[in-house]
mmCIF file of C-alpha atoms and ligand atoms in Angstrom:
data_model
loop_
_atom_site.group_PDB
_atom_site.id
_atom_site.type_symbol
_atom_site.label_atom_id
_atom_site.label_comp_id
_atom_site.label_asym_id
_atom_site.label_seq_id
_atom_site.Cartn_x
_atom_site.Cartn_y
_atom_site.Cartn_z
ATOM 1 C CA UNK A 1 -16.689 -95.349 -2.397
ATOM 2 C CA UNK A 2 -16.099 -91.611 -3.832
ATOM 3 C CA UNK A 3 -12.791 -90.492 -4.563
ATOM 4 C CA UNK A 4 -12.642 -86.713 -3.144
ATOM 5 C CA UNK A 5 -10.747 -84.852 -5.684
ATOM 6 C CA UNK A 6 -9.308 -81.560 -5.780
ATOM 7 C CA UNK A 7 -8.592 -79.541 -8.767
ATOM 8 C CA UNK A 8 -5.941 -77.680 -9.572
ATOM 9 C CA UNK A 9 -6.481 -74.621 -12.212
ATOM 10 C CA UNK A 10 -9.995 -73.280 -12.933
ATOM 11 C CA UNK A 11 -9.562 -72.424 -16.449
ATOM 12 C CA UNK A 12 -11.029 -73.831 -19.213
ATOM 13 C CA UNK A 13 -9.906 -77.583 -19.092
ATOM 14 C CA UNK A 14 -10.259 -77.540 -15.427
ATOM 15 C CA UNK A 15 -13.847 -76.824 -15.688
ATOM 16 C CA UNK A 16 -14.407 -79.098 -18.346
ATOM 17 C CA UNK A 17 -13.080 -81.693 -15.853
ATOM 18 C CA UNK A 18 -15.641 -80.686 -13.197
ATOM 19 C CA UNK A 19 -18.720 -81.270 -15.493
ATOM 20 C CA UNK A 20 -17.430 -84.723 -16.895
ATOM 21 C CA UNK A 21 -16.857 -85.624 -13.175
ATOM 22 C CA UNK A 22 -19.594 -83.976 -11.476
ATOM 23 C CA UNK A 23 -22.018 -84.666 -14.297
ATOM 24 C CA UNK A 24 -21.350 -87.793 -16.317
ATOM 25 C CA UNK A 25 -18.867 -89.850 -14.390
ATOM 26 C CA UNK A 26 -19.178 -92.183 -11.360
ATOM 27 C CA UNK A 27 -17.059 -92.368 -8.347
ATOM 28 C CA UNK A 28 -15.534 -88.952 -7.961
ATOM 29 C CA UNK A 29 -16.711 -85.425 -6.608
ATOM 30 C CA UNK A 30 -14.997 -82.256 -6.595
ATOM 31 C CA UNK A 31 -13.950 -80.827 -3.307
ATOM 32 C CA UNK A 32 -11.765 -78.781 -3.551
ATOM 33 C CA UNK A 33 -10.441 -76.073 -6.166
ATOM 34 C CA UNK A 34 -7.490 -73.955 -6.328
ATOM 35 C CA UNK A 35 -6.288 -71.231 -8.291
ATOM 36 C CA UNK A 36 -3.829 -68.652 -7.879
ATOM 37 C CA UNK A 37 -7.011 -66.361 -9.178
ATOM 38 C CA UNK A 38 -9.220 -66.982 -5.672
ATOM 39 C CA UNK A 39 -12.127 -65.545 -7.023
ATOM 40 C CA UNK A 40 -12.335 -67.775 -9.945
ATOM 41 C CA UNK A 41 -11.672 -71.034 -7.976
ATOM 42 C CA UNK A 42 -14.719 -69.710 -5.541
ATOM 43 C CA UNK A 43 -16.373 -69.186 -8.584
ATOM 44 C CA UNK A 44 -15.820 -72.879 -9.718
ATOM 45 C CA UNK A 45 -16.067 -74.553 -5.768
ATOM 46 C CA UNK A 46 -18.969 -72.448 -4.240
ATOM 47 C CA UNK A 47 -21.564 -74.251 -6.801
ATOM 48 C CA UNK A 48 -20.229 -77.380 -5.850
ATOM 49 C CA UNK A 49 -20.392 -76.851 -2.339
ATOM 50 C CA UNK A 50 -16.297 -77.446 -2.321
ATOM 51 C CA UNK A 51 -13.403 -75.611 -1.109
ATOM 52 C CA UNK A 52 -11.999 -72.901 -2.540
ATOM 53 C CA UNK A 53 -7.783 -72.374 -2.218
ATOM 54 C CA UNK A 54 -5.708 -69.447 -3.832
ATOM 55 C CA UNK A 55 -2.378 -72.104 -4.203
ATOM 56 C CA UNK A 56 -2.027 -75.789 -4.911
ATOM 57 C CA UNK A 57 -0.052 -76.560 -2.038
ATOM 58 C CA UNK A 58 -2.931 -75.481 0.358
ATOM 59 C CA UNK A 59 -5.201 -77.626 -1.399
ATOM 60 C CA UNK A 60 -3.148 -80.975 -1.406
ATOM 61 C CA UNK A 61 -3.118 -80.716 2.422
ATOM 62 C CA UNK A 62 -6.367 -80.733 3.047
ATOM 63 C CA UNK A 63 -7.268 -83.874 4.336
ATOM 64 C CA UNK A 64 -10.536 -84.187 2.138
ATOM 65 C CA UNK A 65 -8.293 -84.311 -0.800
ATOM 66 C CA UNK A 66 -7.929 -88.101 -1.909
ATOM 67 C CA UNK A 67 -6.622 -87.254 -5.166
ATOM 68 C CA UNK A 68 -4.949 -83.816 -7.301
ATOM 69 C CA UNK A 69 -6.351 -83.450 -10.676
ATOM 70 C CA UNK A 70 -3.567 -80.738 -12.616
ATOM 71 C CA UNK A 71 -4.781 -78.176 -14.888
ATOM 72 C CA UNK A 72 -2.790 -75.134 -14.491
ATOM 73 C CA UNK A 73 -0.022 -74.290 -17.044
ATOM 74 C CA UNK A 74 2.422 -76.889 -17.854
ATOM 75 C CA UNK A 75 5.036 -74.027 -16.764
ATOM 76 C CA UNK A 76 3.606 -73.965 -13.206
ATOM 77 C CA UNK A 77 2.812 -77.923 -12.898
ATOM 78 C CA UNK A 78 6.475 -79.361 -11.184
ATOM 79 C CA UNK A 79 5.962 -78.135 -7.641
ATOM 80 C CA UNK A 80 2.386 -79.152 -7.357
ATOM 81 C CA UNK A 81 2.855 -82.778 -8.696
ATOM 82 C CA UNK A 82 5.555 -83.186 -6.144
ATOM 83 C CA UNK A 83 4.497 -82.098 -3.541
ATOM 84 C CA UNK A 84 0.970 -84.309 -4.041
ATOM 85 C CA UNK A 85 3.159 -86.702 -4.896
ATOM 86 C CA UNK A 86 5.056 -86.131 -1.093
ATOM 87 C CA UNK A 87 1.474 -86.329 0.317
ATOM 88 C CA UNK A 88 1.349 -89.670 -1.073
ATOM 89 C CA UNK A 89 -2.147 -88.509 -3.311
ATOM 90 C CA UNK A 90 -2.361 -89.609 -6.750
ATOM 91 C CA UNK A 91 -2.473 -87.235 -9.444
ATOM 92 C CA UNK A 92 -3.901 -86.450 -12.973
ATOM 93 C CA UNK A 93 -1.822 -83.952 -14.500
ATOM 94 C CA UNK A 94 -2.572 -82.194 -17.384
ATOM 95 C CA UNK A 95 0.214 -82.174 -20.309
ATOM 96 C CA UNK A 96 2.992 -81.422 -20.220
ATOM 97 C CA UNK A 97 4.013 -83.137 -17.377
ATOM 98 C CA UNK A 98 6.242 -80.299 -17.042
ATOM 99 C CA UNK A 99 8.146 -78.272 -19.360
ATOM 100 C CA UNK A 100 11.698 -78.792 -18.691
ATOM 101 C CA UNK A 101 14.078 -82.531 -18.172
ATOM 102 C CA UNK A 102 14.935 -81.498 -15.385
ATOM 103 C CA UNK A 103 11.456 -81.137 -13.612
ATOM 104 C CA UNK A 104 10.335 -84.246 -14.830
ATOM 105 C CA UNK A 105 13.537 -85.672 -13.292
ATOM 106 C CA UNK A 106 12.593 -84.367 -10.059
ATOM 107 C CA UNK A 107 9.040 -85.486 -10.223
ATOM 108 C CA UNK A 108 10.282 -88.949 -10.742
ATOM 109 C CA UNK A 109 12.838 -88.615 -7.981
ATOM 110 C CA UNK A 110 10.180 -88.116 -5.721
ATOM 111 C CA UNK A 111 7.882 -90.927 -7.202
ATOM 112 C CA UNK A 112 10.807 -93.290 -6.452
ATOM 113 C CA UNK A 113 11.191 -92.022 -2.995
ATOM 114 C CA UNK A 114 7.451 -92.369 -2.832
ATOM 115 C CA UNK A 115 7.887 -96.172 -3.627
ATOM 116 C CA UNK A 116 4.440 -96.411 -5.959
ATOM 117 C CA UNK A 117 3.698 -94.638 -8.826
ATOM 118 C CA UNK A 118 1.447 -91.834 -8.731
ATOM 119 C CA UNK A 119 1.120 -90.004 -11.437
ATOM 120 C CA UNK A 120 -0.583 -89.898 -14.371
ATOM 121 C CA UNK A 121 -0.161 -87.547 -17.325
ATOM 122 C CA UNK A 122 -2.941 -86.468 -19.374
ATOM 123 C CA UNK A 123 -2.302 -87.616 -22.270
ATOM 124 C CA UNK A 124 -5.888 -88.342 -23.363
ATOM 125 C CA UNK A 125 -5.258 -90.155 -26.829
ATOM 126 C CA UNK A 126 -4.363 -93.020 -25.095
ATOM 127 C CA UNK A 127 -8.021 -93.199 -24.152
ATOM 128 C CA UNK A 128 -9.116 -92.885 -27.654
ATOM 129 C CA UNK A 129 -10.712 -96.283 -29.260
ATOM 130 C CA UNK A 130 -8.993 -95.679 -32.465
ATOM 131 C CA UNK A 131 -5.815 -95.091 -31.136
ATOM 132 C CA UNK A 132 -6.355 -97.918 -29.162
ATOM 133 C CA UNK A 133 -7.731 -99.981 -31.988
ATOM 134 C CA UNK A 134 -4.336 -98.840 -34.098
ATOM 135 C CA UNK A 135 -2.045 -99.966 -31.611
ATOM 136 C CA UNK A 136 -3.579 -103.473 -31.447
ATOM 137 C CA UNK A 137 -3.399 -103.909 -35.325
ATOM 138 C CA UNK A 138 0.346 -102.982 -35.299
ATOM 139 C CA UNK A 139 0.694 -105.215 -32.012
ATOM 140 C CA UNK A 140 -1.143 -108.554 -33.646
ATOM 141 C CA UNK A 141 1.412 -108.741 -35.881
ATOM 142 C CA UNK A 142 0.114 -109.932 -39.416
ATOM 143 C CA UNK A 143 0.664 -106.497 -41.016
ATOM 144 C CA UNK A 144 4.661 -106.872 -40.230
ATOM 145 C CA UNK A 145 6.153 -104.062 -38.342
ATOM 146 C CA UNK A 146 5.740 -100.591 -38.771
ATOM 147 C CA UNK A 147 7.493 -98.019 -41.166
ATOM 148 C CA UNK A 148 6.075 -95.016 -40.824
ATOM 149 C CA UNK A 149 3.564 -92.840 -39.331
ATOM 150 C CA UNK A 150 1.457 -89.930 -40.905
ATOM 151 C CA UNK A 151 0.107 -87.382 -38.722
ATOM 152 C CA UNK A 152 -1.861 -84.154 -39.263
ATOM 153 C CA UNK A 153 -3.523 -82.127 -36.189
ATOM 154 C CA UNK A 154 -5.264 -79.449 -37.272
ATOM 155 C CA UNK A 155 -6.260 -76.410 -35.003
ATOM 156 C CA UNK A 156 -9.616 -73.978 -36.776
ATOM 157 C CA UNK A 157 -7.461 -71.006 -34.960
ATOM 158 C CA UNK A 158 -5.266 -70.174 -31.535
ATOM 159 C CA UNK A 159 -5.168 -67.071 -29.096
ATOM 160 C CA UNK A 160 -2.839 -64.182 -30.149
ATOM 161 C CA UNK A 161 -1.182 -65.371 -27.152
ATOM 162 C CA UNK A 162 -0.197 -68.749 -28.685
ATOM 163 C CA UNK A 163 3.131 -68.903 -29.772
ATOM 164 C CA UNK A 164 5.382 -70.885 -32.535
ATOM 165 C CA UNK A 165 7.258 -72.987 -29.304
ATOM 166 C CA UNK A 166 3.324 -73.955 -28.712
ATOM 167 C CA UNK A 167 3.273 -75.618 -32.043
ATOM 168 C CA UNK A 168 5.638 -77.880 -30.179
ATOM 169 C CA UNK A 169 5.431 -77.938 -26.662
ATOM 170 C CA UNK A 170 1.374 -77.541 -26.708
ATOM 171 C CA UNK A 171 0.259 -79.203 -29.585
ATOM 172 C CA UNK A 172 2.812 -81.724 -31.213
ATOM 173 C CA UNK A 173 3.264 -82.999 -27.808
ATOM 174 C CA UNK A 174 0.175 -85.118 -28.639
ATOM 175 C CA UNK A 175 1.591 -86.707 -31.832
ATOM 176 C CA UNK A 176 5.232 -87.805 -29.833
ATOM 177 C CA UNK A 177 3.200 -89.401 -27.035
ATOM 178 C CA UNK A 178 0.496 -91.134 -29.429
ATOM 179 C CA UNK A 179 3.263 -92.344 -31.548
ATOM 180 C CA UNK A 180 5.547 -93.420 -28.748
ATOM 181 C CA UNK A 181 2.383 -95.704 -27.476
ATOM 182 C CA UNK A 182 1.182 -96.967 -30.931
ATOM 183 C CA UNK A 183 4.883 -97.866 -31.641
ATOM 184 C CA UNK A 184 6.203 -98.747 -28.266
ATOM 185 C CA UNK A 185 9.157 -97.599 -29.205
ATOM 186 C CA UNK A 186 11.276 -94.255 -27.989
ATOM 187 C CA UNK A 187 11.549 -91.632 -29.899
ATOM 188 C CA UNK A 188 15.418 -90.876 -30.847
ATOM 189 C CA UNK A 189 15.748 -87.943 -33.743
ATOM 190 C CA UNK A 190 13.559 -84.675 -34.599
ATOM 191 C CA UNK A 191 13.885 -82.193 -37.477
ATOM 192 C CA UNK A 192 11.480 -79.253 -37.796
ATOM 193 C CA UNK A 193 10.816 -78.075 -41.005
ATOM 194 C CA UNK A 194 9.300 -75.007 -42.078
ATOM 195 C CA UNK A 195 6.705 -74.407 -45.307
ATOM 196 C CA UNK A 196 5.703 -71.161 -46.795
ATOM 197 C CA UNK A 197 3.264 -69.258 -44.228
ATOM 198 C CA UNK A 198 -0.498 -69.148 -44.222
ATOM 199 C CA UNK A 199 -1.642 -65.737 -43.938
ATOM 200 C CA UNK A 200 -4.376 -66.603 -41.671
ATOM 201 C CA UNK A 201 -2.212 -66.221 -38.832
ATOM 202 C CA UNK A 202 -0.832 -63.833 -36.236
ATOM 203 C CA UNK A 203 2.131 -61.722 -37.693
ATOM 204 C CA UNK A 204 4.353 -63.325 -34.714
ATOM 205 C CA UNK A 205 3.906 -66.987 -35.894
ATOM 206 C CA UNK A 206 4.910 -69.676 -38.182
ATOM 207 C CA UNK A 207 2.594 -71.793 -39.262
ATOM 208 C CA UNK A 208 2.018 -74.397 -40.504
ATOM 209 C CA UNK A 209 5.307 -76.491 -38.662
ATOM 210 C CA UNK A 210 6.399 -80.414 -40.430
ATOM 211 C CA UNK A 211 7.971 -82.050 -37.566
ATOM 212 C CA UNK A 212 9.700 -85.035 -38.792
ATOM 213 C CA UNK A 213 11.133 -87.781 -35.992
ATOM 214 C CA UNK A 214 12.858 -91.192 -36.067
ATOM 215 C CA UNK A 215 12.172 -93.990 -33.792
ATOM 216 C CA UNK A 216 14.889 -96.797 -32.433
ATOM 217 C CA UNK A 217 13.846 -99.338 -35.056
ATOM 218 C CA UNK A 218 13.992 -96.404 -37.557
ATOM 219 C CA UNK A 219 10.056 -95.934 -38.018
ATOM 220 C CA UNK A 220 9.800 -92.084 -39.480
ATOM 221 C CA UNK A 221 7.105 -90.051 -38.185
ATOM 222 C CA UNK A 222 5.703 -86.879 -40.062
ATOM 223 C CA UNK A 223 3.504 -84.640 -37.794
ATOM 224 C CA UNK A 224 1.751 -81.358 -39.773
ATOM 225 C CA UNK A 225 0.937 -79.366 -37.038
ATOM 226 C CA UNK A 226 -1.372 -75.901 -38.785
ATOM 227 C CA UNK A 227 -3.241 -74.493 -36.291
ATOM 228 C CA UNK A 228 -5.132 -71.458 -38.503
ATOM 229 C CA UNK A 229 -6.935 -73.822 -40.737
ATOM 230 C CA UNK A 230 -10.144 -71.924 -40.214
ATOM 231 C CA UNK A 231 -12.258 -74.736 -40.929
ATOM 232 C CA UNK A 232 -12.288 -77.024 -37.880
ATOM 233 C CA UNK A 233 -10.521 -79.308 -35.508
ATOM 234 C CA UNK A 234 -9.227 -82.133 -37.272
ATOM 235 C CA UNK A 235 -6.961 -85.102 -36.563
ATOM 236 C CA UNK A 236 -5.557 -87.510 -38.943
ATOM 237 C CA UNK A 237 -3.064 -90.483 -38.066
ATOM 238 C CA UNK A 238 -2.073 -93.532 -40.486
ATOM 239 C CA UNK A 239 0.104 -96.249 -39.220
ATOM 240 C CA UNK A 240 1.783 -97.762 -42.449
ATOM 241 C CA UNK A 241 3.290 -101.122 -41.963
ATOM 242 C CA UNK A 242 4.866 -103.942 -44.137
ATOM 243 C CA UNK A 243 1.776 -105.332 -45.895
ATOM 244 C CA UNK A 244 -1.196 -102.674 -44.959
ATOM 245 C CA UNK A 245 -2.036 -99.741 -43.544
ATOM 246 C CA UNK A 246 -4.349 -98.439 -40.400
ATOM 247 C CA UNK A 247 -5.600 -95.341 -39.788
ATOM 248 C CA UNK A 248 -7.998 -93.186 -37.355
ATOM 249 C CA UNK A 249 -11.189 -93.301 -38.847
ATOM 250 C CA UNK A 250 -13.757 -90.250 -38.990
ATOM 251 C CA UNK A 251 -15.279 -89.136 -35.384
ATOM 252 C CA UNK A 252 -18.597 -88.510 -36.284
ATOM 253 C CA UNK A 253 -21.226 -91.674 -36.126
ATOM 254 C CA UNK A 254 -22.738 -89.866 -39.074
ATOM 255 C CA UNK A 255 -23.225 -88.982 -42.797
ATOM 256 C CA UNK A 256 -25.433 -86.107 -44.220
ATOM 257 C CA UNK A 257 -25.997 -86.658 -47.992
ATOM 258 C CA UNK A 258 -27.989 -83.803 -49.398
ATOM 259 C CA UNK A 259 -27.764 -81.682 -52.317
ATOM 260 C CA UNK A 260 -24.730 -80.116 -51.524
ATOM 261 C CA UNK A 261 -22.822 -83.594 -51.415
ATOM 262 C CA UNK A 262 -21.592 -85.665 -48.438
ATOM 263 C CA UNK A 263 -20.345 -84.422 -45.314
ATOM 264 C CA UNK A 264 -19.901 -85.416 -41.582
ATOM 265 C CA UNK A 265 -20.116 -82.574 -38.745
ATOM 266 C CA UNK A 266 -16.698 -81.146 -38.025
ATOM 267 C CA UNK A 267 -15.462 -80.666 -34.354
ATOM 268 C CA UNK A 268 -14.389 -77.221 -33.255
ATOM 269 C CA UNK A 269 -11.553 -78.090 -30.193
ATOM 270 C CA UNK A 270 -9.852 -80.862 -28.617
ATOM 271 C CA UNK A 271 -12.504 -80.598 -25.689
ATOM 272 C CA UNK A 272 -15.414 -82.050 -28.450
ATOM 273 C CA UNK A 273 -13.115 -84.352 -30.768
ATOM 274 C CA UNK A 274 -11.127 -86.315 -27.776
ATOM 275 C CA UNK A 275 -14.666 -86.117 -25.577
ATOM 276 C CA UNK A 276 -15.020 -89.798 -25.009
ATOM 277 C CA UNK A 277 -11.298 -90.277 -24.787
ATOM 278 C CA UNK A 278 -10.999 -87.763 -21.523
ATOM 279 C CA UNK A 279 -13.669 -89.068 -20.433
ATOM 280 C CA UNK A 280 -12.420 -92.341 -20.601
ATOM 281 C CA UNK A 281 -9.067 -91.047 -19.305
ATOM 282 C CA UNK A 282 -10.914 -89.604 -15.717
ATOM 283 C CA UNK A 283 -13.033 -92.923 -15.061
ATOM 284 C CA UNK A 284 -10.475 -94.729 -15.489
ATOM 285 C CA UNK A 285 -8.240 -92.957 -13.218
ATOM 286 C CA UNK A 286 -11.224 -92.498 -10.582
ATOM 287 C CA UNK A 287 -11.365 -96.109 -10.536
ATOM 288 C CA UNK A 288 -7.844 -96.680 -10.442
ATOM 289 C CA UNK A 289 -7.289 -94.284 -7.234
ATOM 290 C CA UNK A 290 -10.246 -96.515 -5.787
ATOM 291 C CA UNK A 291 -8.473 -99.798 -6.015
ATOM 292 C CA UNK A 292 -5.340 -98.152 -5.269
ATOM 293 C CA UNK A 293 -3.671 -98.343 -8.564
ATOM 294 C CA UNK A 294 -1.717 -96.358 -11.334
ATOM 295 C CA UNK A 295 -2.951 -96.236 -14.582
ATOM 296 C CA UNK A 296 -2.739 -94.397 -18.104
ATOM 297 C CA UNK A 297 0.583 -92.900 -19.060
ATOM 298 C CA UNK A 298 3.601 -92.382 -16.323
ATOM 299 C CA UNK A 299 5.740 -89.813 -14.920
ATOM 300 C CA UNK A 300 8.421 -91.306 -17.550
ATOM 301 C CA UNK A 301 6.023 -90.852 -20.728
ATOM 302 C CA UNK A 302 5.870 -86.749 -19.241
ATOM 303 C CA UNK A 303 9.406 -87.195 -19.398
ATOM 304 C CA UNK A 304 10.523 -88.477 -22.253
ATOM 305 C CA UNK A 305 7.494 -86.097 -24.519
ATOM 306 C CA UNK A 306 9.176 -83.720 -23.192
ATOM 307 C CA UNK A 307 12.884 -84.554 -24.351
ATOM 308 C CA UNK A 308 11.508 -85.101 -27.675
ATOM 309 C CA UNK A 309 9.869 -80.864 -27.383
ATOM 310 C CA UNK A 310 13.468 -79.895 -26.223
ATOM 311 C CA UNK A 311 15.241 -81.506 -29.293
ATOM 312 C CA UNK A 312 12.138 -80.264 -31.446
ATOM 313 C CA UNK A 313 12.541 -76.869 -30.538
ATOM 314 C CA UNK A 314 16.472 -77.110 -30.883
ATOM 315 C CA UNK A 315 15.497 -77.832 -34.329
ATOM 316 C CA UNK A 316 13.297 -75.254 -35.253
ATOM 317 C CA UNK A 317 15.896 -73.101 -33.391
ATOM 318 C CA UNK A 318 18.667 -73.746 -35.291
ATOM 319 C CA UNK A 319 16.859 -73.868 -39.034
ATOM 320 C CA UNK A 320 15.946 -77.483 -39.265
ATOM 321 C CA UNK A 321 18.748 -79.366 -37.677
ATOM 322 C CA UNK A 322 18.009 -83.026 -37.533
ATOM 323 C CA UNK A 323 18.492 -83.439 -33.411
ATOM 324 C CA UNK A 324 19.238 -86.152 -31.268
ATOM 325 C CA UNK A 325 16.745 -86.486 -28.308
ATOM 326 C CA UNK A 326 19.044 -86.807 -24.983
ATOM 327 C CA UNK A 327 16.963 -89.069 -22.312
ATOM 328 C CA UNK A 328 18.653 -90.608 -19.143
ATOM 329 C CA UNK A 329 18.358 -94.293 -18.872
ATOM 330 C CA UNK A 330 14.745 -95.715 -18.153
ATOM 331 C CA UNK A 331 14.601 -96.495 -14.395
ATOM 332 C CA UNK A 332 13.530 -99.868 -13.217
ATOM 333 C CA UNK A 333 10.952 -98.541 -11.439
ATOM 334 C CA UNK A 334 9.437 -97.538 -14.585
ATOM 335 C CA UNK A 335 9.372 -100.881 -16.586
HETATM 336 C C1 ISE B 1 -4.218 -77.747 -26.670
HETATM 337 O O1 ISE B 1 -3.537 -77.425 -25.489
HETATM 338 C C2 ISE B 1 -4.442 -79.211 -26.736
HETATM 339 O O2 ISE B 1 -4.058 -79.968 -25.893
HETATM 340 C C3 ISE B 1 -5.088 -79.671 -27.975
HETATM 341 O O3 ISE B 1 -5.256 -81.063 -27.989
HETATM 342 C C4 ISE B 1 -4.303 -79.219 -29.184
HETATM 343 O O4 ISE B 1 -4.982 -79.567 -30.353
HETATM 344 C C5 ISE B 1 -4.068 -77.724 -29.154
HETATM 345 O O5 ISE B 1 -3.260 -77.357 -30.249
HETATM 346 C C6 ISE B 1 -3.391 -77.311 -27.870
HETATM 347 O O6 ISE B 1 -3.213 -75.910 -27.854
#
């Protein structure tokens, strides 16, 4: 069987999502694309022999859409997952689920009314073997429980576009969903402090950001988040419990030892580091939608990441301000 899929967003991560799926994945084929910029969804869809649609809406009625795959902004993502959502398709959406409460509210509201879940953020860590690996060190239980958490995710540069909220909402968003899934715990208190500036930045931003959180047991997280470090993409993660520690090891499979020392390649983006992880993330969704199944992270892990940005950006708001995330209860439906 081949799940028909139509994409949503021909940008960058969109069309990294067509070559995974069209060229190293099994099960799915791009039909359809859609972007409000028609000529660069024909540009995507005429190679492919799919569709091309200037708005998402027109795209999740065609009837040779099984499933939505999301990757427009997060700004611009609410409407489109609920109304694929209404059409009873399941959908990969592309973090943040959305970027206020409130739309996340609604997409859930319309899950429930739905009766199944549908939707699955893209929060491609979860796909990652060492995350995964972490996870089930902290879960077996001989370490003792969890204190802390280290984090450091380091960008080589960003657009001028790119703004200090995106240090947040874009990028730390990665750190509060890995650590709500390696702790499997919610995420209760964020401060945001801020260290003297690099230089190698836009005028406009501060960088690097320390966002510090607390968990319900208490576990403290610290995320650096420095996205002009110039000299790669690089993410580090250390889970410290009672009596030892795990942490992500190196990406590369290799060492170069030559005159000028030891060294392992570096990646450049998150499209080359977490490449195995999204495409982990897509199969498995393919073959989820196939058996008629959710799977990966829920409308309520969009939901609560994003209550955790709000309070984060409260706190860099108002100076540093330890804030307390405000989440509705968990519904049932979500257990
Ligand atoms: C980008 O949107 C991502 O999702 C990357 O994983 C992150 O490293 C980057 O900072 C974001 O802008």
């Amino acid at each position: 069987m081949t799940i028909r899929i139509g994409l949503i967003g021909a940008g960058g991560m969109g069309r990294a999502h067509v070559e995974r799926i069209e060229k190293e994945l099994a099960g799915g084929k791009i039909v359809a694309v859609a972007d409000i910029n028609l000529q660069g969804a024909k540009a995507v869809a005429e190679p492919l022999g799919a569709t091309a649609y200037a708005s998402g809406p027109e795209l999740i009625a065609d009837p040779e859409v099984d499933a939505v795959l999301i990757a427009t902004f997060g700004k611009v993502h609410a409407p489109d997952v609920i109304a694929a959502v209404q059409a009873g398709k399941y959908v990969l959406c592309e973090k943040p689920l959305a970027t206020t409460p409130e739309d996340c509210i609604a997409i859930m509201d319309a899950e429930q009314k739905a009766g199944k879940q549908l939707v699955t953020v893209g929060f491609m860590r979860r796909f990652d073997t060492g995350y995964q690996e972490m996870r089930a060190v902290r879960e077996g239980g001989e370490l003792g429980h969890a204190t802390l958490v280290h984090c450091r995710h380091r960008n080589p540069s960003v657009p001028e576009n790119y703004t200090t909220r995106n240090m947040i909402d874009d990028t730390a968003i990665h750190e509060i969903d890995i650590c709500r899934y390696l702790l499997d715990e919610e995420i209760v208190s964020v401060r945001v402090d801020v260290p003297r500036a690099t230089t190698r930045r836009f005028e406009h931003l501060q960088d690097p950001l320390v966002l510090v959180a607390k968990t319900t047991s208490g576990v403290l997280i610290d995320d650096e988040i420095n996205v002009n470090i110039q000299f790669g993409y690089s993410i580090e993660c250390e889970l410290v419990m009672e009596a030892g520690t795990v942490r992500l090891g190196d990406q590369e499979k290799t060492v170069t030892r030559d005159g000028a020392g030891n060294r392992n390649a570096i990646c450049r983006s998150h499209i080359d580091r977490f490449h195995a992880a999204f495409n982990a993330e897509v199969q498995q969704w393919i073959r989820a939608v196939e058996r008629d199944e959710h799977t990966g992270s829920t409308a309520w892990d969009g939901y609560a990441a994003t209550c955790v940005v709000d309070a984060g950006l409260e706190s860099l708001e108002s100076g540093g301000r330890e804030v307390a995330v405000s989440m509705i209860a968990k519904p049932s439906f979500y257990a």
